GROMACS .gro file of C-alpha atoms in nm:
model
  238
    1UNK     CA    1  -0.288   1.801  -0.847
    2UNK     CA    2  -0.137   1.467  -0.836
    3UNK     CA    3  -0.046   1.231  -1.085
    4UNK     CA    4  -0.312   1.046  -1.063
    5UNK     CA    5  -0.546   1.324  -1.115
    6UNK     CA    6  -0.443   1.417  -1.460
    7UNK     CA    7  -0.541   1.237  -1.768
    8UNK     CA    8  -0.455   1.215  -2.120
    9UNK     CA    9  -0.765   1.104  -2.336
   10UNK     CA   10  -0.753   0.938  -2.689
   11UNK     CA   11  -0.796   0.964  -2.985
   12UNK     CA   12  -0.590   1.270  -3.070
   13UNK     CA   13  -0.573   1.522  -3.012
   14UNK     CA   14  -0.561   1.384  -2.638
   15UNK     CA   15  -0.770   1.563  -2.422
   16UNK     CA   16  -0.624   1.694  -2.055
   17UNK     CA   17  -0.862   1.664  -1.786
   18UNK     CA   18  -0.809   1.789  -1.423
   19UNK     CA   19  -1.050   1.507  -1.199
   20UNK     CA   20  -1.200   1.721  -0.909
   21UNK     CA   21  -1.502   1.793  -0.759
   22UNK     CA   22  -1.724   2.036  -0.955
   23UNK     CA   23  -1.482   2.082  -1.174
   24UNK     CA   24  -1.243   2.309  -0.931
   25UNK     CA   25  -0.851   2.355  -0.937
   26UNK     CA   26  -0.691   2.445  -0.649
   27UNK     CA   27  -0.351   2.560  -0.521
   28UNK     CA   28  -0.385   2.693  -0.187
   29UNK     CA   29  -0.004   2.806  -0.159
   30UNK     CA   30  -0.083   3.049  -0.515
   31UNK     CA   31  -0.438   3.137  -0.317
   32UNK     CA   32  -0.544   3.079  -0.718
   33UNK     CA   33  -0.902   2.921  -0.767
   34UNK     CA   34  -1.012   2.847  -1.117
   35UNK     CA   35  -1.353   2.778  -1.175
   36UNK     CA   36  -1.436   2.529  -1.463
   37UNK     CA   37  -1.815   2.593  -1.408
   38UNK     CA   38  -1.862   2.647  -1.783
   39UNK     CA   39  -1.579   2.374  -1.933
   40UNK     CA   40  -1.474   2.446  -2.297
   41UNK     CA   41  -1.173   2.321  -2.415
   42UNK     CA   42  -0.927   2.484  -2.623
   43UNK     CA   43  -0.622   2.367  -2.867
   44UNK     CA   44  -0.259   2.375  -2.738
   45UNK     CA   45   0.005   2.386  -2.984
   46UNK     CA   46   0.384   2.244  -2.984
   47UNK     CA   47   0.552   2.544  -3.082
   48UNK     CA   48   0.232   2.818  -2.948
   49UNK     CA   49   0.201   2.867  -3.338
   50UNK     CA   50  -0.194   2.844  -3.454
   51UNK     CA   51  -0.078   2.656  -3.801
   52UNK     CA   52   0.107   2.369  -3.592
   53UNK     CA   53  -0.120   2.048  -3.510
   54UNK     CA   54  -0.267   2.071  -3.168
   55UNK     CA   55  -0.061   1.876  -2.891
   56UNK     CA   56  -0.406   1.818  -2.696
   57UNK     CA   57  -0.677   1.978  -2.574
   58UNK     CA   58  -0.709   2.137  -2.280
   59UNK     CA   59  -0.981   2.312  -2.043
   60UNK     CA   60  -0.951   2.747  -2.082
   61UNK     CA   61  -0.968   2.789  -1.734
   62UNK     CA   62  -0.648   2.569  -1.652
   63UNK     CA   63  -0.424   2.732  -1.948
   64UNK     CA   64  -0.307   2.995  -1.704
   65UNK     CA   65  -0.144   2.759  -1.494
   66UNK     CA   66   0.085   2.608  -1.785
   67UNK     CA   67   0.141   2.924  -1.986
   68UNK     CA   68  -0.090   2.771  -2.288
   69UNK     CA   69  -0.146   3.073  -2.566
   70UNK     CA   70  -0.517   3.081  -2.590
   71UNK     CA   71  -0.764   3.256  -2.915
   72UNK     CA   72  -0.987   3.467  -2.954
   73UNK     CA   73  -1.209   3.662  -3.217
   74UNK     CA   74  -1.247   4.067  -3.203
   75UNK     CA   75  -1.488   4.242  -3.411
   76UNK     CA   76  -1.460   4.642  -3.487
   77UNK     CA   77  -1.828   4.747  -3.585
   78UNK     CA   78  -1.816   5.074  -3.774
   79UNK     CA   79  -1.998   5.336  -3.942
   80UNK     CA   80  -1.892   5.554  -4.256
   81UNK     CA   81  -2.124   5.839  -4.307
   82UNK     CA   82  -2.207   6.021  -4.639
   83UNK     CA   83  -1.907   6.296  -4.562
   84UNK     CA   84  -1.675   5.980  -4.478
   85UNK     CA   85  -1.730   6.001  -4.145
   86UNK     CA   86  -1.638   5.690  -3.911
   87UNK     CA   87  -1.821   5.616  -3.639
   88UNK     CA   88  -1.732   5.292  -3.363
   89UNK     CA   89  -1.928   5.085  -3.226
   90UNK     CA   90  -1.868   5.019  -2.858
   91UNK     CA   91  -1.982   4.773  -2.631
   92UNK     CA   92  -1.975   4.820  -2.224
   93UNK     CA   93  -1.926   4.436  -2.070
   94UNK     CA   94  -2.247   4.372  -1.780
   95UNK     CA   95  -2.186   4.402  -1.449
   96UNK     CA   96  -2.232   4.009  -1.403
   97UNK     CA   97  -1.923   3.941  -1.605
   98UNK     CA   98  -1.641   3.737  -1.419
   99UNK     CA   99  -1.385   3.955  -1.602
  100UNK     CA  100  -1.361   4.277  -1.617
  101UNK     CA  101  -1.716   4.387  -1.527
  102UNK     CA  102  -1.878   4.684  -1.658
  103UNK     CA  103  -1.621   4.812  -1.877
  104UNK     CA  104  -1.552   4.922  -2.232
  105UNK     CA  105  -1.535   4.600  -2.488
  106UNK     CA  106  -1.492   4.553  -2.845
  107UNK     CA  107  -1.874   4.588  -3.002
  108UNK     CA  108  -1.781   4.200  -3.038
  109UNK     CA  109  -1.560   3.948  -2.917
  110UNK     CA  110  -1.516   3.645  -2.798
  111UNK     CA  111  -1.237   3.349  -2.717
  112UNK     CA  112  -1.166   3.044  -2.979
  113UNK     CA  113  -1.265   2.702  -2.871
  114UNK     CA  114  -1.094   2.408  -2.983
  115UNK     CA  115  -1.229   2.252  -3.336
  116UNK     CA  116  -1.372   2.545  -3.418
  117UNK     CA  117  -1.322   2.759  -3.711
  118UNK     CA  118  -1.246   3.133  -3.693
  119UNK     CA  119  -1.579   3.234  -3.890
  120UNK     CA  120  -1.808   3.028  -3.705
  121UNK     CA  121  -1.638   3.183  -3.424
  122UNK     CA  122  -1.697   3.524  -3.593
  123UNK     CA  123  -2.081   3.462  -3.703
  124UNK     CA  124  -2.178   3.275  -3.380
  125UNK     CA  125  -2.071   3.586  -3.111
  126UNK     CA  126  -2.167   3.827  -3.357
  127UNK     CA  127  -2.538   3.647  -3.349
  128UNK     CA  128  -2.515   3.569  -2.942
  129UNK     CA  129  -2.406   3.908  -2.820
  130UNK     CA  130  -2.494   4.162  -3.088
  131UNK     CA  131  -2.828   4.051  -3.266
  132UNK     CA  132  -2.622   4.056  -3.608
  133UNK     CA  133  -2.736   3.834  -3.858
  134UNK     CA  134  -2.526   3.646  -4.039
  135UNK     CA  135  -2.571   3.781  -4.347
  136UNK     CA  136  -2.415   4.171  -4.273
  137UNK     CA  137  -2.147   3.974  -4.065
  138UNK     CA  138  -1.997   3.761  -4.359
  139UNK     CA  139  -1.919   4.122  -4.435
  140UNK     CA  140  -1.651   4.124  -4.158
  141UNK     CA  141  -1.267   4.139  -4.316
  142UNK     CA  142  -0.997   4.000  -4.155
  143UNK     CA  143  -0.733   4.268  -4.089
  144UNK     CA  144  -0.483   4.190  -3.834
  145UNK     CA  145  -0.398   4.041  -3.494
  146UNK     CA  146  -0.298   4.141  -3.196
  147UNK     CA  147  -0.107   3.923  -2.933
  148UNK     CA  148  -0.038   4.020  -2.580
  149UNK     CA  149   0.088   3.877  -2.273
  150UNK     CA  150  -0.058   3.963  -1.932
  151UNK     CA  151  -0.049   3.819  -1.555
  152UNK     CA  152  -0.336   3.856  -1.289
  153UNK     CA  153  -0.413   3.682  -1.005
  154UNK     CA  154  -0.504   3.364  -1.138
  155UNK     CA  155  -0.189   3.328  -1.368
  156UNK     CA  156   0.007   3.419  -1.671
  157UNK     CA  157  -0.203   3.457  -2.023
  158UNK     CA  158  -0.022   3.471  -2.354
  159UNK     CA  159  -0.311   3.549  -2.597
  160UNK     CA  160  -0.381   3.621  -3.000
  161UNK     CA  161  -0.638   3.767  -3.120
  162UNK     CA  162  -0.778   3.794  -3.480
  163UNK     CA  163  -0.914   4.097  -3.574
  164UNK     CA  164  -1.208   4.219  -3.775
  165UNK     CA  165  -1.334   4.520  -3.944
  166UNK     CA  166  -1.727   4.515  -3.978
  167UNK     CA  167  -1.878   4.777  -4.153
  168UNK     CA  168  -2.233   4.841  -4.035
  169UNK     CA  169  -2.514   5.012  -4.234
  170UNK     CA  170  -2.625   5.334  -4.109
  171UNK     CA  171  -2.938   5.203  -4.017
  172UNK     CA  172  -2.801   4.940  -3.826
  173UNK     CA  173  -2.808   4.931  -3.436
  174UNK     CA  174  -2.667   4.621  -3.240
  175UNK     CA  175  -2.895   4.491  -2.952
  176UNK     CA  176  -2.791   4.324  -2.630
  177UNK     CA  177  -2.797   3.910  -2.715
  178UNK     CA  178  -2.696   3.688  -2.450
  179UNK     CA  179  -2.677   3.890  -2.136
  180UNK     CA  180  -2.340   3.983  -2.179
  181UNK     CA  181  -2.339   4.339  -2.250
  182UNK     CA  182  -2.554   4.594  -2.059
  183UNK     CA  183  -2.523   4.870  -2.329
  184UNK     CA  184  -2.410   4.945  -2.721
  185UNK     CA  185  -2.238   5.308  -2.783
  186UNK     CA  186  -2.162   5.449  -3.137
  187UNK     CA  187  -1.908   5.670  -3.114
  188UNK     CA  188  -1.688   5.941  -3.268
  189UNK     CA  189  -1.318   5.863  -3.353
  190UNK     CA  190  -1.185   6.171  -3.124
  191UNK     CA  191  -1.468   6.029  -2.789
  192UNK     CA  192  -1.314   5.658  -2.848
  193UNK     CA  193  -0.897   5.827  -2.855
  194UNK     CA  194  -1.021   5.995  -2.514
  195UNK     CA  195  -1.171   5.685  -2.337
  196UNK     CA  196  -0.868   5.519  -2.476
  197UNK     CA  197  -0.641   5.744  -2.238
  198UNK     CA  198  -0.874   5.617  -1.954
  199UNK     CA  199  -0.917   5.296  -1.740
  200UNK     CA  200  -1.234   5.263  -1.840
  201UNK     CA  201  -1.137   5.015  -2.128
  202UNK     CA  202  -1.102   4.634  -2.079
  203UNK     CA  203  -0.684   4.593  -2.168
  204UNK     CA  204  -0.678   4.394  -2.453
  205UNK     CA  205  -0.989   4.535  -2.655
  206UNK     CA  206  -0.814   4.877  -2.564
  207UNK     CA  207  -0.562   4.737  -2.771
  208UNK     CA  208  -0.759   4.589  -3.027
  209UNK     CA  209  -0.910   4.929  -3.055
  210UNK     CA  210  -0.594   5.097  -3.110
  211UNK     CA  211  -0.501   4.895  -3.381
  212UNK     CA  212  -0.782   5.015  -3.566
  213UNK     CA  213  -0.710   5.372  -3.489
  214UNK     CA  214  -0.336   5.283  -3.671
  215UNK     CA  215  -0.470   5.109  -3.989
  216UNK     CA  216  -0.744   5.401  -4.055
  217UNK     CA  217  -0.459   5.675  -4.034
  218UNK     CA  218  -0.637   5.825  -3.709
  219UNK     CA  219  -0.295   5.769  -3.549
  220UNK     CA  220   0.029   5.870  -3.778
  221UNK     CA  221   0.390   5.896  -3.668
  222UNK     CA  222   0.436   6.245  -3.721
  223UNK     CA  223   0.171   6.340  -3.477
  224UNK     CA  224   0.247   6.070  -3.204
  225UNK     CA  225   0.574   6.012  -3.057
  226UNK     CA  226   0.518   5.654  -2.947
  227UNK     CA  227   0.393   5.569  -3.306
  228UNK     CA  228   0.627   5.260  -3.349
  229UNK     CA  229   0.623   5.162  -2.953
  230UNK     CA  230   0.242   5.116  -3.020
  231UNK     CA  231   0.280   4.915  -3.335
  232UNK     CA  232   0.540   4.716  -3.206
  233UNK     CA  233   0.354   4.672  -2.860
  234UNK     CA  234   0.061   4.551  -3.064
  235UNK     CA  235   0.224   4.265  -3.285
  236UNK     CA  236   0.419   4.085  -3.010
  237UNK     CA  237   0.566   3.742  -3.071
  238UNK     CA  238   0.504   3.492  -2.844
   0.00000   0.00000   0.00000
């Protein structure tokens, strides 16, 4: 775009806006196309650290052109039986979805828009996409994140996510919200490590996934060999 196209808006953070019609960035010579159909804005930071002030704000469908680290919020729903059993709660993304369509998700999840809190973040996706009510999802503890970097056709993503453990009563079945999930699965530790060795998981909830698998002992170094490559793999600084 040129010059002129690009604006800074006040009062801080600034706000960077890309001024075309519909809302649609273009560079024929990438072939990339980035629809802004739904605009939401999210915070870009100095030093791509989420305690620094945010440098401006800037529309999540343009951060892959400028390398911007973008947010999001994952939720693990679980279920611990009377033996100690755990169970996971899976969720398989519709068919409509503009990314990654019709696979394997997080039973949750959901990207971090600027001026917005993590647990709003956390109770509003768990309300839109799961039918959980806020009052078993103040439940959810934070327990880790997991940052990533990945490259598609439509650009480069550095990404963090924050992670949550949710532990569901028994009773308890999620129910499709918003549209954006055709189906719920609760599932046994050893069915989730087998999907997990498929490519029928989205990438980064895979990963998310994993993680959980580590922290609950279901994964320990003396039984895998790429124990430390995973942990390591997991907790990348970017």
């Amino acid at each position: 775009p040129s010059h002129s196209s690009l604006t800074f808006c006040s009062p801080e953070p600034p706000v960077f806006i890309i001024h075309h019609p519909a809302y649609f960035l273009q560079i024929k010579t990438l072939k990339l196309l980035v629809p802004c159909v739904r605009p939401e804005f999210i915070a870009t930071f100095p030093c791509m650290l989420f305690c620094d002030v945010p440098l401006m704000w800037m529309e999540r469908a343009a951060t892959s052109l400028f390398g911007v680290k973008r947010y999001g919020v994952h939720i693990n729903g679980y279920t611990v039986s009377d033996s100690g059993e755990i169970h996971l709660w899976l969720a398989r993304r519709s068919i409509t979805k503009q990314t990654y369509p019709g696979l394997l998700d997080n039973m949750v999840a959901g990207g971090l828009a600027a001026g917005v809190g993590i647990k709003y973040t956390l109770i509003k996706e768990c309300e839109e996409e799961a039918c959980i009510p806020a009052d078993i999802t103040m439940k959810a503890h934070p327990v880790s994140t997991v940052s990533y970097t990945y490259e598609d056709e439509e650009g480069v993503f550095p990404e963090s996510q924050f992670v949550f453990d949710l532990e569901l009563p028994l009773d308890f079945m999620p129910c499709i919200g918003d549209g954006e999930v055709q189906e719920f699965y609760m599932l046994s530790i050893e069915k989730v490590k087998d999907l997990l060795a498929t490519d029928d998981f989205k990438p980064n909830s895979a990963m998310v996934v994993l993680d959980f698998l580590i922290r609950h002992s279901f994964i320990e170094p003396d039984t895998e060999p790429y124990y430390q490559e995973f942990v390591m793999g997991l907790h990348q600084r970017l």
